[in-house]
Amino acid sequence: MTIGQNATAAKAVLLAAAVLATPAQAWAGPADTYYERAFVVAADARCDLFAPQVDAALTAAMAQARGAALRSGAAEADLNAVVARARSRAAAVSCRDPQLATVRARVDGAFSGWTRTPRMTFAGERQHWVADRTKWARPGWRLMQASTVGASSVTFGYGGKADASALTAVVSFVGRSRPNAARIVFRDDAKAPRAWLAGGGLAPASTRASVWATGVSAADPGLLAEGRRAGEAWRFPASAADRLARLDPRETFLVEFHFRDGSVATARFEAGDFAAGRAFMGMGAL
């Protein structure tokens, strides 16, 4: 490593120590915060700095910072460059660097509180994700967002048994008619690499992808919306979560319910800070 590279790496460590003195500094811009959290996450992956729960908290905070930067107007391409620069700087720092030890101590102090936090709300434009780490012992929503279709409530996220890794949509339709299929519809990043923010954040039909539900069952009472006595729980492949996590937080995705007569009932959801909520949930039960 050259003297210049060493100095740059050391500067990155000192910046991280300053920004991560608390989980969010008022003076740090969203892109700056994203850089520092990405730097520490990359250093942790390389040097094994933190316990798994703190690592999960950092990952959630990094995803949250990315969402804040996008909402503030940062371009996705610029943020990709930010994270690449942060990883490059982390790769240039020695795991034995004493300044990295300072960062480690400050991060432990700043983020250890997250590991004891039972619930967190990740706010969106109109809808939000609610994470609840107390819902492992009994069936309930560990991460959810609520919506409606007509007079019927729809809840989407991770719910049910503690070991369930599949996304679930629970719907309580008013009336006797029931759907015979369901799917998630969202922007296909292979067809449209850039976020689609026009028209309410929903990509045009020609650039959408979909994932069909793999099964349905009666919903556990703990997953039903308030006031509902019955409903169906539609389960989706675990791989769908990775695709939703790649969406811009300002984008919209749909959950469609298809009926035998050809009609479709559609519930709208916000991508929001889904990735941050999933990482927060990854800290496990309290």
mmCIF file of C-alpha atoms in Angstrom:
data_model
loop_
_atom_site.group_PDB
_atom_site.id
_atom_site.type_symbol
_atom_site.label_atom_id
_atom_site.label_comp_id
_atom_site.label_asym_id
_atom_site.label_seq_id
_atom_site.Cartn_x
_atom_site.Cartn_y
_atom_site.Cartn_z
ATOM 1 C CA MET A 1 0.000 0.000 0.000
ATOM 2 C CA THR A 2 1.378 3.452 -0.896
ATOM 3 C CA ILE A 3 1.641 6.320 1.575
ATOM 4 C CA GLY A 4 -1.239 8.050 -0.215
ATOM 5 C CA GLN A 5 -3.445 4.958 -0.038
ATOM 6 C CA ASN A 6 -2.619 4.487 3.622
ATOM 7 C CA ALA A 7 -3.556 8.083 4.415
ATOM 8 C CA THR A 8 -6.830 7.778 2.490
ATOM 9 C CA ALA A 9 -7.732 4.568 4.301
ATOM 10 C CA ALA A 10 -6.911 6.150 7.662
ATOM 11 C CA LYS A 11 -9.100 9.135 6.798
ATOM 12 C CA ALA A 12 -11.973 6.767 5.988
ATOM 13 C CA VAL A 13 -11.600 5.133 9.408
ATOM 14 C CA LEU A 14 -11.627 8.496 11.185
ATOM 15 C CA LEU A 15 -14.686 9.645 9.250
ATOM 16 C CA ALA A 16 -16.496 6.459 10.170
ATOM 17 C CA ALA A 17 -15.613 6.964 13.819
ATOM 18 C CA ALA A 18 -17.089 10.471 13.698
ATOM 19 C CA VAL A 19 -20.283 9.658 11.814
ATOM 20 C CA LEU A 20 -20.971 6.490 13.765
ATOM 21 C CA ALA A 21 -20.579 8.092 17.160
ATOM 22 C CA THR A 22 -24.388 7.855 17.196
ATOM 23 C CA PRO A 23 -26.636 5.976 14.748
ATOM 24 C CA ALA A 24 -27.579 9.192 12.947
ATOM 25 C CA GLN A 25 -25.778 12.530 13.006
ATOM 26 C CA ALA A 26 -27.837 15.595 12.185
ATOM 27 C CA TRP A 27 -24.951 17.167 10.294
ATOM 28 C CA ALA A 28 -24.256 14.160 8.101
ATOM 29 C CA GLY A 29 -25.995 14.185 4.723
ATOM 30 C CA PRO A 30 -27.866 11.033 3.656
ATOM 31 C CA ALA A 31 -25.203 10.024 1.126
ATOM 32 C CA ASP A 32 -22.436 10.635 3.714
ATOM 33 C CA THR A 33 -24.237 8.465 6.242
ATOM 34 C CA TYR A 34 -24.701 5.752 3.627
ATOM 35 C CA TYR A 35 -20.974 5.856 2.821
ATOM 36 C CA GLU A 36 -19.900 5.521 6.451
ATOM 37 C CA ARG A 37 -22.305 2.686 7.211
ATOM 38 C CA ALA A 38 -21.285 0.885 4.032
ATOM 39 C CA PHE A 39 -17.647 1.314 5.026
ATOM 40 C CA VAL A 40 -18.194 -0.212 8.462
ATOM 41 C CA VAL A 41 -20.328 -3.075 7.099
ATOM 42 C CA ALA A 42 -17.554 -3.870 4.598
ATOM 43 C CA ALA A 43 -14.858 -3.655 7.304
ATOM 44 C CA ASP A 44 -16.941 -5.943 9.503
ATOM 45 C CA ALA A 45 -17.295 -8.512 6.701
ATOM 46 C CA ARG A 46 -13.522 -8.483 6.227
ATOM 47 C CA CYS A 47 -12.331 -8.274 9.819
ATOM 48 C CA ASP A 48 -15.232 -9.861 11.760
ATOM 49 C CA LEU A 49 -15.597 -6.850 14.046
ATOM 50 C CA PHE A 50 -19.040 -7.342 15.530
ATOM 51 C CA ALA A 51 -21.368 -9.911 17.029
ATOM 52 C CA PRO A 52 -24.085 -11.189 14.652
ATOM 53 C CA GLN A 53 -26.835 -9.040 16.172
ATOM 54 C CA VAL A 54 -24.812 -5.825 15.844
ATOM 55 C CA ASP A 55 -23.912 -6.867 12.305
ATOM 56 C CA ALA A 56 -27.641 -7.242 11.515
ATOM 57 C CA ALA A 57 -28.354 -3.843 13.095
ATOM 58 C CA LEU A 58 -25.647 -2.244 10.949
ATOM 59 C CA THR A 59 -27.045 -3.881 7.821
ATOM 60 C CA ALA A 60 -30.492 -2.522 8.663
ATOM 61 C CA ALA A 61 -29.049 0.952 9.298
ATOM 62 C CA MET A 62 -27.145 0.842 6.006
ATOM 63 C CA ALA A 63 -30.309 -0.067 4.091
ATOM 64 C CA GLN A 64 -32.188 2.683 5.913
ATOM 65 C CA ALA A 65 -29.493 5.204 4.979
ATOM 66 C CA ARG A 66 -29.715 4.140 1.334
ATOM 67 C CA GLY A 67 -33.462 4.748 1.375
ATOM 68 C CA ALA A 68 -32.990 8.174 2.948
ATOM 69 C CA ALA A 69 -30.401 9.103 0.315
ATOM 70 C CA LEU A 70 -32.702 8.052 -2.535
ATOM 71 C CA ARG A 71 -35.601 10.013 -1.060
ATOM 72 C CA SER A 72 -33.354 13.070 -0.766
ATOM 73 C CA GLY A 73 -32.742 12.965 -4.529
ATOM 74 C CA ALA A 74 -29.522 10.961 -4.837
ATOM 75 C CA ALA A 75 -29.260 8.923 -8.042
ATOM 76 C CA GLU A 76 -29.036 5.155 -7.694
ATOM 77 C CA ALA A 77 -25.933 5.089 -9.908
ATOM 78 C CA ASP A 78 -24.245 7.592 -7.590
ATOM 79 C CA LEU A 79 -25.084 5.481 -4.539
ATOM 80 C CA ASN A 80 -23.695 2.393 -6.260
ATOM 81 C CA ALA A 81 -20.469 4.355 -6.715
ATOM 82 C CA VAL A 82 -20.587 5.410 -3.052
ATOM 83 C CA VAL A 83 -20.820 1.830 -1.810
ATOM 84 C CA ALA A 84 -18.070 0.706 -4.198
ATOM 85 C CA ARG A 85 -15.809 3.464 -2.849
ATOM 86 C CA ALA A 86 -16.632 2.516 0.743
ATOM 87 C CA ARG A 87 -15.776 -1.134 0.102
ATOM 88 C CA SER A 88 -12.539 -0.147 -1.596
ATOM 89 C CA ARG A 89 -11.533 1.967 1.398
ATOM 90 C CA ALA A 90 -12.418 -0.843 3.798
ATOM 91 C CA ALA A 91 -10.277 -3.258 1.797
ATOM 92 C CA ALA A 92 -7.303 -0.900 2.205
ATOM 93 C CA VAL A 93 -7.495 -0.756 6.019
ATOM 94 C CA SER A 94 -5.575 -3.195 8.169
ATOM 95 C CA CYS A 95 -7.775 -5.213 10.520
ATOM 96 C CA ARG A 96 -5.191 -4.379 13.207
ATOM 97 C CA ASP A 97 -5.419 -0.633 12.663
ATOM 98 C CA PRO A 98 -5.951 0.982 16.110
ATOM 99 C CA GLN A 99 -8.311 3.529 14.576
ATOM 100 C CA LEU A 100 -10.513 0.664 13.401
ATOM 101 C CA ALA A 101 -10.663 -0.459 17.027
ATOM 102 C CA THR A 102 -11.998 3.021 17.866
ATOM 103 C CA VAL A 103 -14.689 2.616 15.219
ATOM 104 C CA ARG A 104 -15.549 -0.786 16.632
ATOM 105 C CA ALA A 105 -16.026 0.568 20.139
ATOM 106 C CA ARG A 106 -18.182 3.458 18.958
ATOM 107 C CA VAL A 107 -20.338 1.270 16.756
ATOM 108 C CA ASP A 108 -20.865 -1.198 19.586
ATOM 109 C CA GLY A 109 -22.032 1.670 21.763
ATOM 110 C CA ALA A 110 -24.196 3.282 19.094
ATOM 111 C CA PHE A 111 -25.911 0.186 17.733
ATOM 112 C CA SER A 112 -26.108 -2.166 20.692
ATOM 113 C CA GLY A 113 -29.386 -0.440 21.560
ATOM 114 C CA TRP A 114 -30.835 -1.699 18.303
ATOM 115 C CA THR A 115 -30.233 -5.266 19.429
ATOM 116 C CA ARG A 116 -32.548 -4.661 22.407
ATOM 117 C CA THR A 117 -35.247 -2.850 20.428
ATOM 118 C CA PRO A 118 -38.398 -4.990 20.185
ATOM 119 C CA ARG A 119 -40.238 -3.037 17.495
ATOM 120 C CA MET A 120 -39.437 -0.514 14.813
ATOM 121 C CA THR A 121 -41.501 1.308 12.211
ATOM 122 C CA PHE A 122 -39.903 2.074 8.853
ATOM 123 C CA ALA A 123 -41.983 4.954 7.571
ATOM 124 C CA GLY A 124 -42.911 5.407 3.912
ATOM 125 C CA GLU A 125 -44.715 8.063 1.893
ATOM 126 C CA ARG A 126 -48.198 6.814 2.809
ATOM 127 C CA GLN A 127 -47.642 3.256 4.049
ATOM 128 C CA HIS A 128 -44.969 1.846 6.307
ATOM 129 C CA TRP A 129 -43.311 -1.394 7.340
ATOM 130 C CA VAL A 130 -43.661 -2.487 10.965
ATOM 131 C CA ALA A 131 -41.105 -4.928 12.389
ATOM 132 C CA ASP A 132 -41.831 -6.783 15.633
ATOM 133 C CA ARG A 133 -39.210 -9.071 17.190
ATOM 134 C CA THR A 134 -41.604 -10.319 19.877
ATOM 135 C CA LYS A 135 -43.663 -12.345 17.379
ATOM 136 C CA TRP A 136 -41.504 -15.481 17.317
ATOM 137 C CA ALA A 137 -43.058 -17.299 20.277
ATOM 138 C CA ARG A 138 -46.581 -17.134 18.867
ATOM 139 C CA PRO A 139 -47.913 -16.675 15.328
ATOM 140 C CA GLY A 140 -47.914 -13.029 14.347
ATOM 141 C CA TRP A 141 -46.394 -10.519 11.946
ATOM 142 C CA ARG A 142 -42.620 -10.138 12.247
ATOM 143 C CA LEU A 143 -42.570 -7.615 9.379
ATOM 144 C CA MET A 144 -45.703 -6.286 7.732
ATOM 145 C CA GLN A 145 -47.351 -3.557 5.701
ATOM 146 C CA ALA A 146 -51.125 -3.079 5.569
ATOM 147 C CA SER A 147 -53.244 -2.195 2.552
ATOM 148 C CA THR A 148 -56.774 -2.668 1.258
ATOM 149 C CA VAL A 149 -58.585 -3.766 -1.865
ATOM 150 C CA GLY A 150 -62.085 -2.361 -1.904
ATOM 151 C CA ALA A 151 -63.592 -3.081 1.509
ATOM 152 C CA SER A 152 -61.189 -5.950 2.172
ATOM 153 C CA SER A 153 -58.020 -5.693 4.261
ATOM 154 C CA VAL A 154 -54.726 -7.083 2.933
ATOM 155 C CA THR A 155 -51.537 -7.524 4.976
ATOM 156 C CA PHE A 156 -48.200 -8.467 3.417
ATOM 157 C CA GLY A 157 -44.864 -9.483 4.898
ATOM 158 C CA TYR A 158 -43.332 -12.150 7.114
ATOM 159 C CA GLY A 159 -45.796 -13.827 9.437
ATOM 160 C CA GLY A 160 -46.872 -17.139 10.887
ATOM 161 C CA LYS A 161 -44.567 -19.761 12.323
ATOM 162 C CA ALA A 162 -41.194 -18.649 13.638
ATOM 163 C CA ASP A 163 -39.291 -20.664 11.019
ATOM 164 C CA ALA A 164 -41.386 -19.462 8.081
ATOM 165 C CA SER A 165 -39.104 -17.821 5.506
ATOM 166 C CA ALA A 166 -41.735 -17.188 2.841
ATOM 167 C CA LEU A 167 -43.459 -13.874 2.267
ATOM 168 C CA THR A 168 -47.179 -14.052 2.991
ATOM 169 C CA ALA A 169 -50.221 -12.051 1.916
ATOM 170 C CA VAL A 170 -53.275 -12.348 4.158
ATOM 171 C CA VAL A 171 -56.589 -11.151 2.769
ATOM 172 C CA SER A 172 -60.072 -11.136 4.262
ATOM 173 C CA PHE A 173 -62.471 -10.732 1.366
ATOM 174 C CA VAL A 174 -65.944 -9.451 2.031
ATOM 175 C CA GLY A 175 -68.486 -11.817 0.495
ATOM 176 C CA ARG A 176 -68.375 -15.448 -0.540
ATOM 177 C CA SER A 177 -66.198 -15.245 -3.659
ATOM 178 C CA ARG A 178 -62.607 -16.363 -3.134
ATOM 179 C CA PRO A 179 -59.560 -16.052 -5.449
ATOM 180 C CA ASN A 180 -57.943 -19.134 -6.940
ATOM 181 C CA ALA A 181 -54.478 -17.578 -7.461
ATOM 182 C CA ALA A 182 -52.339 -14.663 -6.268
ATOM 183 C CA ARG A 183 -49.146 -12.977 -7.410
ATOM 184 C CA ILE A 184 -46.749 -10.150 -6.564
ATOM 185 C CA VAL A 185 -46.134 -7.663 -9.407
ATOM 186 C CA PHE A 186 -43.151 -5.291 -9.442
ATOM 187 C CA ARG A 187 -40.594 -3.648 -11.729
ATOM 188 C CA ASP A 188 -38.356 -6.122 -13.547
ATOM 189 C CA ASP A 189 -34.844 -4.732 -13.066
ATOM 190 C CA ALA A 190 -33.638 -6.771 -16.047
ATOM 191 C CA LYS A 191 -36.048 -4.907 -18.343
ATOM 192 C CA ALA A 192 -35.937 -1.556 -16.546
ATOM 193 C CA PRO A 193 -32.689 -1.154 -14.541
ATOM 194 C CA ARG A 194 -33.602 2.303 -13.264
ATOM 195 C CA ALA A 195 -36.258 2.990 -10.659
ATOM 196 C CA TRP A 196 -39.654 3.947 -12.061
ATOM 197 C CA LEU A 197 -40.980 6.936 -10.126
ATOM 198 C CA ALA A 198 -43.649 8.289 -12.484
ATOM 199 C CA GLY A 199 -47.302 7.329 -12.193
ATOM 200 C CA GLY A 200 -47.218 6.642 -8.488
ATOM 201 C CA GLY A 201 -44.048 4.574 -8.677
ATOM 202 C CA LEU A 202 -45.583 1.642 -10.562
ATOM 203 C CA ALA A 203 -43.627 0.500 -13.624
ATOM 204 C CA PRO A 204 -45.460 0.161 -16.974
ATOM 205 C CA ALA A 205 -46.909 -3.278 -17.741
ATOM 206 C CA SER A 206 -44.211 -3.966 -20.338
ATOM 207 C CA THR A 207 -41.445 -3.682 -17.698
ATOM 208 C CA ARG A 208 -43.059 -5.656 -14.888
ATOM 209 C CA ALA A 209 -42.218 -9.054 -13.444
ATOM 210 C CA SER A 210 -44.409 -11.240 -11.269
ATOM 211 C CA VAL A 211 -44.064 -14.057 -8.758
ATOM 212 C CA TRP A 212 -47.005 -16.412 -8.222
ATOM 213 C CA ALA A 213 -48.009 -17.766 -4.846
ATOM 214 C CA THR A 214 -46.984 -21.337 -4.150
ATOM 215 C CA GLY A 215 -49.826 -22.169 -1.767
ATOM 216 C CA VAL A 216 -52.744 -20.950 0.306
ATOM 217 C CA SER A 217 -54.260 -21.888 3.644
ATOM 218 C CA ALA A 218 -56.610 -20.484 6.253
ATOM 219 C CA ALA A 219 -54.898 -17.580 7.974
ATOM 220 C CA ASP A 220 -53.883 -17.932 11.586
ATOM 221 C CA PRO A 221 -56.022 -15.616 13.782
ATOM 222 C CA GLY A 222 -52.830 -13.782 14.821
ATOM 223 C CA LEU A 223 -52.348 -12.617 11.211
ATOM 224 C CA LEU A 224 -55.849 -11.243 10.668
ATOM 225 C CA ALA A 225 -56.547 -7.522 10.577
ATOM 226 C CA GLU A 226 -58.451 -6.085 13.520
ATOM 227 C CA GLY A 227 -62.099 -6.997 13.388
ATOM 228 C CA ARG A 228 -61.648 -9.838 10.891
ATOM 229 C CA ARG A 229 -62.614 -13.364 11.873
ATOM 230 C CA ALA A 230 -61.307 -15.287 8.874
ATOM 231 C CA GLY A 231 -59.008 -14.910 5.875
ATOM 232 C CA GLU A 232 -56.613 -16.681 3.517
ATOM 233 C CA ALA A 233 -52.827 -16.703 3.761
ATOM 234 C CA TRP A 234 -51.084 -16.836 0.372
ATOM 235 C CA ARG A 235 -47.423 -17.896 0.506
ATOM 236 C CA PHE A 236 -44.755 -16.769 -1.966
ATOM 237 C CA PRO A 237 -41.253 -18.106 -2.729
ATOM 238 C CA ALA A 238 -38.546 -16.807 -0.398
ATOM 239 C CA SER A 239 -36.618 -15.578 -3.471
ATOM 240 C CA ALA A 240 -39.251 -12.874 -4.051
ATOM 241 C CA ALA A 241 -37.923 -10.948 -1.055
ATOM 242 C CA ASP A 242 -34.551 -10.319 -2.709
ATOM 243 C CA ARG A 243 -36.258 -8.791 -5.725
ATOM 244 C CA LEU A 244 -38.435 -6.536 -3.591
ATOM 245 C CA ALA A 245 -35.389 -5.449 -1.578
ATOM 246 C CA ARG A 246 -33.749 -4.156 -4.776
ATOM 247 C CA LEU A 247 -36.607 -1.759 -5.545
ATOM 248 C CA ASP A 248 -36.276 1.955 -4.934
ATOM 249 C CA PRO A 249 -38.086 2.843 -1.680
ATOM 250 C CA ARG A 250 -40.317 5.239 -3.642
ATOM 251 C CA GLU A 251 -41.584 2.507 -5.948
ATOM 252 C CA THR A 252 -44.875 0.650 -5.726
ATOM 253 C CA PHE A 253 -45.572 -3.048 -6.044
ATOM 254 C CA LEU A 254 -48.863 -4.910 -6.254
ATOM 255 C CA VAL A 255 -50.405 -8.021 -4.793
ATOM 256 C CA GLU A 256 -53.041 -9.323 -7.224
ATOM 257 C CA PHE A 257 -55.771 -11.836 -6.403
ATOM 258 C CA HIS A 258 -57.178 -13.670 -9.422
ATOM 259 C CA PHE A 259 -60.710 -15.095 -9.524
ATOM 260 C CA ARG A 260 -62.186 -17.869 -11.645
ATOM 261 C CA ASP A 261 -64.382 -15.432 -13.567
ATOM 262 C CA GLY A 262 -61.274 -13.615 -14.813
ATOM 263 C CA SER A 263 -61.543 -10.636 -12.477
ATOM 264 C CA VAL A 264 -58.550 -9.364 -10.507
ATOM 265 C CA ALA A 265 -58.497 -7.581 -7.152
ATOM 266 C CA THR A 266 -55.354 -5.497 -6.622
ATOM 267 C CA ALA A 267 -53.758 -4.169 -3.443
ATOM 268 C CA ARG A 268 -50.980 -1.568 -3.677
ATOM 269 C CA PHE A 269 -47.919 -1.544 -1.437
ATOM 270 C CA GLU A 270 -44.854 0.685 -1.095
ATOM 271 C CA ALA A 271 -41.397 -0.830 -1.437
ATOM 272 C CA GLY A 272 -40.236 1.613 1.231
ATOM 273 C CA ASP A 273 -37.523 0.416 3.598
ATOM 274 C CA PHE A 274 -38.370 -3.261 3.146
ATOM 275 C CA ALA A 275 -34.672 -4.154 2.990
ATOM 276 C CA ALA A 276 -33.996 -2.342 6.275
ATOM 277 C CA GLY A 277 -36.992 -3.976 7.937
ATOM 278 C CA ARG A 278 -35.895 -7.423 6.810
ATOM 279 C CA ALA A 279 -32.389 -6.832 8.179
ATOM 280 C CA PHE A 280 -33.833 -5.575 11.490
ATOM 281 C CA MET A 281 -35.988 -8.713 11.663
ATOM 282 C CA GLY A 282 -32.815 -10.721 11.050
ATOM 283 C CA MET A 283 -31.605 -9.837 14.567
ATOM 284 C CA GLY A 284 -33.974 -12.547 15.785
ATOM 285 C CA ALA A 285 -36.435 -12.845 18.626
ATOM 286 C CA LEU A 286 -36.656 -10.915 21.875
#
